CSV table of C-alpha atoms in Angstrom, one decimal:
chain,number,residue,atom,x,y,z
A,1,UNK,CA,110.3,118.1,111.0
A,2,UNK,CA,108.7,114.7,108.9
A,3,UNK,CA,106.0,113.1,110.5
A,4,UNK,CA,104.8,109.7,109.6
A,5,UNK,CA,101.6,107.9,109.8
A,6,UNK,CA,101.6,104.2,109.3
A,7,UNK,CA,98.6,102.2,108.6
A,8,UNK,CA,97.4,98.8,107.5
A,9,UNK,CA,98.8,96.3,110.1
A,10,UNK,CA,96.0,93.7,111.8
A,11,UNK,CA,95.1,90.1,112.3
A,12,UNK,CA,95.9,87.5,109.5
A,13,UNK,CA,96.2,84.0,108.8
A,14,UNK,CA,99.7,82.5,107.1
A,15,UNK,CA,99.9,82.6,103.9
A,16,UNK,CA,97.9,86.1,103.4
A,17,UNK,CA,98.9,89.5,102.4
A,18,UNK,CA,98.1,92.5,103.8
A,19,UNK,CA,99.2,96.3,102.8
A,20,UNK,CA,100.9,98.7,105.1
A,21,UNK,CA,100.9,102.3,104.0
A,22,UNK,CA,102.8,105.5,105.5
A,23,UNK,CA,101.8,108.7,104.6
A,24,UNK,CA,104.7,111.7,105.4
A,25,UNK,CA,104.1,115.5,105.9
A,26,UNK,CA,106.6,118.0,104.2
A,27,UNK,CA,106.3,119.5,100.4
A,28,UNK,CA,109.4,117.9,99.8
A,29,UNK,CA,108.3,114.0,100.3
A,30,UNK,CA,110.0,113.4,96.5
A,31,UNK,CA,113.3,113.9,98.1
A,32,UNK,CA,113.4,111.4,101.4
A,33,UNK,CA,114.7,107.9,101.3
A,34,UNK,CA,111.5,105.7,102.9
A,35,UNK,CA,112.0,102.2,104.3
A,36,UNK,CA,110.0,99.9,106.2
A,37,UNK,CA,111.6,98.6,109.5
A,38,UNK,CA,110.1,96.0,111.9
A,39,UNK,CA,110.3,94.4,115.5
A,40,UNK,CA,109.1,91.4,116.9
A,41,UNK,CA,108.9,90.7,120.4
A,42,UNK,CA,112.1,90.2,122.8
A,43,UNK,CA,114.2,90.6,119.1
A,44,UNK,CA,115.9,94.1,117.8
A,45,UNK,CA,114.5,96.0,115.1
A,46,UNK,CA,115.8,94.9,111.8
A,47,UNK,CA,115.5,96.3,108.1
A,48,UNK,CA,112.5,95.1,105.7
A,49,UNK,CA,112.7,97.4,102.8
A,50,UNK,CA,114.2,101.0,101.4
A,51,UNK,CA,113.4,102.7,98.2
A,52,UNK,CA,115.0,105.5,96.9
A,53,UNK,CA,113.9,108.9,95.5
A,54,UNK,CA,113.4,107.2,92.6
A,55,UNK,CA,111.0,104.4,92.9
A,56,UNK,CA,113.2,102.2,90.5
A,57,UNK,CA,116.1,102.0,93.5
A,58,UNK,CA,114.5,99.0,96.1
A,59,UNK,CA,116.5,97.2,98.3
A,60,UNK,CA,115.1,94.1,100.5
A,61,UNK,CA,116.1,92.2,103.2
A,62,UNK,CA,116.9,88.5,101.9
A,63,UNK,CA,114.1,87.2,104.4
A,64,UNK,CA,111.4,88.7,102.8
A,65,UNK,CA,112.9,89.1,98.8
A,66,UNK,CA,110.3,87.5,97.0
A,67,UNK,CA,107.3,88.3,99.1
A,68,UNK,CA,107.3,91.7,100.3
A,69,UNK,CA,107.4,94.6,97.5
A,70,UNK,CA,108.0,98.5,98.8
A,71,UNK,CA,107.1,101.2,96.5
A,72,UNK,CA,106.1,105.0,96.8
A,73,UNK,CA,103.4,107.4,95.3
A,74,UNK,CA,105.3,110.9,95.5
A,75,UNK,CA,102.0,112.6,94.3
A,76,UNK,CA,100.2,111.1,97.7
A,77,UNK,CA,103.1,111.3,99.9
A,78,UNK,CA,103.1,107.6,100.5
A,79,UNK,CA,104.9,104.3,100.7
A,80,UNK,CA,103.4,101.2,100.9
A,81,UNK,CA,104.7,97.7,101.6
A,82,UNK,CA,102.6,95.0,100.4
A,83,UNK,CA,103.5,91.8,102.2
A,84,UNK,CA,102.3,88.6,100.5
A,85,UNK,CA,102.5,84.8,101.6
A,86,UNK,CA,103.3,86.0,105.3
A,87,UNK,CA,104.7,83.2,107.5
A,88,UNK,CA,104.8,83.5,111.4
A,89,UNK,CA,107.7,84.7,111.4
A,90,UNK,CA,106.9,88.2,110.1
A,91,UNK,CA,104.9,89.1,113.1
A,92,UNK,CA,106.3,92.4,114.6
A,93,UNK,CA,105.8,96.1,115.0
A,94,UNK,CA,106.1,97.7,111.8
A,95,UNK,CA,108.0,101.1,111.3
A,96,UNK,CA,108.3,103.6,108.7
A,97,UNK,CA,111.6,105.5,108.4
A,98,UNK,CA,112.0,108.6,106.4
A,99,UNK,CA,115.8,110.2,106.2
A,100,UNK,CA,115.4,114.0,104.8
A,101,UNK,CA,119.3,116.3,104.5
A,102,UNK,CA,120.9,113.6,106.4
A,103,UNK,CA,118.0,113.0,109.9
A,104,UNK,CA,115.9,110.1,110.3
A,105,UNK,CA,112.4,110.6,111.3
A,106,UNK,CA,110.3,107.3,112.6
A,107,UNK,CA,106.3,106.5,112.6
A,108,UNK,CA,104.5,104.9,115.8
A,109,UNK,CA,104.6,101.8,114.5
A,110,UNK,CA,101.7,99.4,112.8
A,111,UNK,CA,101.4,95.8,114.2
A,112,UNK,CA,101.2,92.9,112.0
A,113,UNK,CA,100.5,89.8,113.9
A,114,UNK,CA,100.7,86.6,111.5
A,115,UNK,CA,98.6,83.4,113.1
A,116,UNK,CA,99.9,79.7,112.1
């Protein structure tokens, strides 16, 4: 069983950044595939970000290439997304997603609410 923390989500204004973090349990965090996942109001949750267990393998979704940048700290058990020039439009409930031998594990959640 993987268990994930999310942190980081609040309050800002468009055009700022903010950080979200997820810290994993398990002595074998080196080995999961970690993405971030999000989901705004009344919409389905849709793919942000996924990074391999090695940190060079990112992909992104094409809505926030550019802007958003995932990366891990094995030695922490962590992945972070840092989100830069936020627009409105990335307002949602954010979600980290581990998959470990094949299961997906999910975190509570983190909101990030982005103000015009």
């Amino acid at each position: 069983q993987v268990q994930l923390v999310e942190s980081g989500g609040g309050l800002v204004q468009a055009g700022g950044s903010l950080r979200l973090s997820c810290t994993a349990s398990g002595r074998t965090f080196w080995s999961y595939i970690m993405a971030w996942f999000r989901q705004a109001p009344g919409k389905e949750r849709e793919f942000v970000a996924r990074i391999g267990r090695s940190a060079g393998t990112t992909y992104y979704a094409d809505s926030v290439k550019g802007r958003f940048t995932i990366s891990r700290d094995n030695a922490k058990n962590t992945v972070y997304l840092q989100m830069n020039s936020l627009k409105p439009e990335d307002t949602a409930v954010y979600s980290c997603n581990a998959v470990d031998n094949g299961r997906n594990y999910w975190g509570q959640g983190t909101q990030v609410t982005v103000s015009s």
